Amino acid sequence: MLTSIISTTSAASSTALSMTTGIGLPEYGVLAVVALIFLLSAKEILSASKYWKSSVCASLNMSIFPLLVAFAGIVIFKVAEII
């Protein structure tokens, strides 16, 4: 009976340790960077065309600024990971 209690306790503790995860950003950071590059390119191209309006600028800025914040977070975490 003592052996079964020890093995049950050992199994429970190893399960608890395997449930922990590391701190960091998800692996979808590459998609955010690609979307940021795409939106910045579209903004540059549209700014030189006849379709450029203040509403287009505002809508692109609304999607670019959060991606810039995410990009800054990715860079900070990657640099901190190296250091």
XYZ file of N, CA and C in Angstrom:
249
model
N 0.819 -1.181 0.000
C 0.000 0.000 0.000
C 0.866 1.249 0.000
N 1.977 1.239 0.724
C 2.870 2.385 0.774
C 3.473 2.658 -0.600
N 3.752 1.613 -1.351
C 4.312 1.782 -2.687
C 3.326 2.480 -3.615
N 2.063 2.151 -3.539
C 1.077 2.785 -4.405
C 0.890 4.265 -4.065
N 0.997 4.639 -2.795
C 0.878 6.042 -2.396
C 2.063 6.837 -2.932
N 3.253 6.273 -2.859
C 4.446 6.953 -3.349
C 4.375 7.119 -4.864
N 3.952 6.092 -5.589
C 3.883 6.195 -7.043
C 2.797 7.177 -7.473
N 1.688 7.243 -6.750
C 0.633 8.192 -7.070
C 1.110 9.623 -6.839
N 1.811 9.857 -5.754
C 2.343 11.183 -5.456
C 3.381 11.588 -6.485
N 4.207 10.661 -6.891
C 5.227 10.945 -7.892
C 4.599 11.288 -9.234
N 3.557 10.568 -9.622
C 2.890 10.837 -10.894
C 2.190 12.186 -10.870
N 1.601 12.542 -9.758
C 0.904 13.830 -9.655
C 1.881 14.986 -9.737
N 3.042 14.851 -9.125
C 4.004 15.951 -9.150
C 4.615 16.113 -10.535
N 4.842 15.035 -11.258
C 5.399 15.162 -12.604
C 4.374 15.748 -13.561
N 3.095 15.488 -13.341
C 2.053 16.074 -14.183
C 1.980 17.578 -13.975
N 2.119 18.021 -12.755
C 2.055 19.451 -12.455
C 3.231 20.186 -13.082
N 4.394 19.562 -13.135
C 5.553 20.211 -13.722
C 5.448 20.298 -15.235
N 4.809 19.346 -15.866
C 4.712 19.370 -17.317
C 3.681 20.377 -17.817
N 2.849 20.902 -16.930
C 1.828 21.856 -17.338
C 2.349 23.288 -17.380
N 3.545 23.536 -16.912
C 4.072 24.887 -16.938
C 4.609 25.213 -18.318
N 4.497 26.477 -18.692
C 5.011 26.930 -19.982
C 5.930 28.109 -19.757
N 6.773 28.342 -20.715
C 7.691 29.465 -20.630
C 7.010 30.771 -20.976
N 7.581 31.851 -20.492
C 7.049 33.177 -20.796
C 7.605 33.611 -22.140
N 6.770 34.171 -22.971
C 7.218 34.646 -24.270
C 6.045 34.948 -25.170
N 6.343 35.241 -26.392
C 5.313 35.568 -27.361
C 4.922 34.322 -28.142
N 3.699 34.284 -28.647
C 3.301 33.129 -29.444
C 4.081 33.065 -30.751
N 3.988 31.942 -31.376
C 4.716 31.727 -32.623
C 4.101 32.466 -33.809
N 2.997 33.146 -33.584
C 2.345 33.869 -34.674
C 2.912 35.263 -34.856
N 4.025 35.572 -34.232
C 4.659 36.868 -34.384
C 5.112 37.126 -35.807
N 5.445 36.067 -36.515
C 5.858 36.208 -37.913
C 4.703 36.750 -38.748
N 3.489 36.297 -38.459
C 2.330 36.804 -39.201
C 2.105 38.288 -38.937
N 2.338 38.715 -37.717
C 2.191 40.135 -37.388
C 3.226 40.969 -38.126
N 4.439 40.476 -38.221
C 5.490 41.208 -38.928
C 5.190 41.264 -40.423
N 4.716 40.173 -40.992
C 4.363 40.161 -42.416
C 3.203 41.114 -42.690
N 2.204 41.123 -41.812
C 1.078 42.042 -41.977
C 1.535 43.489 -41.857
N 2.461 43.759 -40.950
C 2.985 45.109 -40.799
C 3.718 45.553 -42.053
N 4.542 44.703 -42.599
C 5.266 45.027 -43.835
C 4.284 45.271 -44.974
N 3.265 44.427 -45.072
C 2.265 44.587 -46.125
C 1.522 45.919 -45.991
N 1.102 46.261 -44.783
C 0.357 47.503 -44.577
C 1.223 48.742 -44.790
N 2.474 48.691 -44.358
C 3.369 49.816 -44.604
C 3.636 49.995 -46.093
N 3.767 48.898 -46.819
C 3.951 48.978 -48.276
C 2.714 49.538 -48.950
N 1.544 49.082 -48.514
C 0.297 49.595 -49.098
C 0.137 51.081 -48.824
N 0.539 51.521 -47.632
C 0.439 52.945 -47.309
C 1.351 53.775 -48.203
N 2.564 53.297 -48.443
C 3.487 54.022 -49.310
C 2.991 54.069 -50.754
N 2.468 52.969 -51.228
C 1.983 52.915 -52.615
C 0.745 53.780 -52.785
N -0.188 53.675 -51.826
C -1.424 54.450 -51.944
C -1.200 55.943 -51.745
N -0.185 56.312 -50.984
C 0.062 57.739 -50.770
C 0.502 58.438 -52.049
N 1.017 57.697 -53.002
C 1.444 58.281 -54.272
C 0.384 58.150 -55.363
N -0.759 57.572 -55.042
C -1.779 57.364 -56.065
C -2.918 58.364 -55.917
N -3.854 58.297 -56.856
C -5.010 59.204 -56.822
C -6.063 58.752 -55.813
N -5.920 57.562 -55.244
C -6.885 57.024 -54.282
C -6.591 57.451 -52.841
N -5.559 58.245 -52.643
C -5.163 58.646 -51.302
C -6.120 59.693 -50.748
N -6.729 59.369 -49.611
C -7.634 60.278 -48.921
C -7.330 60.191 -47.435
N -7.872 61.130 -46.691
C -7.625 61.100 -45.248
C -8.274 59.885 -44.581
N -9.387 59.410 -45.138
C -10.024 58.221 -44.563
C -9.182 56.965 -44.789
N -8.507 56.881 -45.925
C -7.616 55.757 -46.193
C -6.425 55.810 -45.238
N -5.891 57.006 -45.040
C -4.767 57.180 -44.120
C -5.165 56.790 -42.701
N -6.330 57.215 -42.271
C -6.783 56.909 -40.910
C -7.009 55.415 -40.720
N -7.587 54.748 -41.702
C -7.844 53.318 -41.555
C -6.548 52.512 -41.576
N -5.593 52.936 -42.388
C -4.305 52.240 -42.389
C -3.555 52.482 -41.083
N -3.609 53.698 -40.568
C -2.936 53.986 -39.303
C -3.541 53.204 -38.148
N -4.860 52.997 -38.180
C -5.513 52.231 -37.116
C -5.050 50.783 -37.089
N -4.649 50.258 -38.212
C -4.167 48.878 -38.230
C -2.647 48.793 -38.101
N -1.933 49.850 -38.463
C -0.473 49.824 -38.396
C 0.027 50.031 -36.976
N -0.567 50.948 -36.228
C -0.050 51.259 -34.889
C -0.083 50.076 -33.930
N -1.153 49.284 -33.854
C -1.090 48.101 -32.969
C -0.047 47.075 -33.407
N 0.138 46.956 -34.717
C 1.157 46.025 -35.199
C 2.560 46.536 -34.884
N 2.747 47.852 -34.873
C 4.040 48.410 -34.473
C 4.334 48.118 -33.002
N 3.310 48.198 -32.167
C 3.481 47.872 -30.751
C 3.831 46.389 -30.597
N 3.146 45.542 -31.341
C 3.449 44.102 -31.293
C 4.861 43.827 -31.803
N 5.275 44.522 -32.855
C 6.621 44.357 -33.392
C 7.670 44.782 -32.371
N 7.425 45.906 -31.684
C 8.356 46.354 -30.643
C 8.441 45.318 -29.524
N 7.315 44.726 -29.151
C 7.325 43.681 -28.134
C 8.103 42.460 -28.572
N 7.948 42.078 -29.824
C 8.685 40.927 -30.356
C 10.181 41.195 -30.319
N 10.588 42.391 -30.751
C 12.015 42.727 -30.753
C 12.565 42.745 -29.330
N 11.819 43.329 -28.398
C 12.291 43.392 -27.010
C 12.437 41.996 -26.425
N 11.466 41.114 -26.651
C 11.551 39.768 -26.105
C 12.669 38.956 -26.764
N 12.880 39.136 -28.059
C 13.947 38.399 -28.725
C 15.316 38.859 -28.237
N 15.484 40.180 -28.042
C 16.756 40.684 -27.530
C 16.968 40.216 -26.099
N 15.914 40.244 -25.281
C 16.028 39.774 -23.899
C 16.328 38.282 -23.846
N 15.833 37.542 -24.809
C 16.090 36.102 -24.861
C 17.555 35.825 -25.156
N 18.161 36.659 -25.981
C 19.574 36.483 -26.330
C 20.466 36.862 -25.156
N 20.092 37.930 -24.473
C 20.898 38.409 -23.339
C 20.644 37.495 -22.188
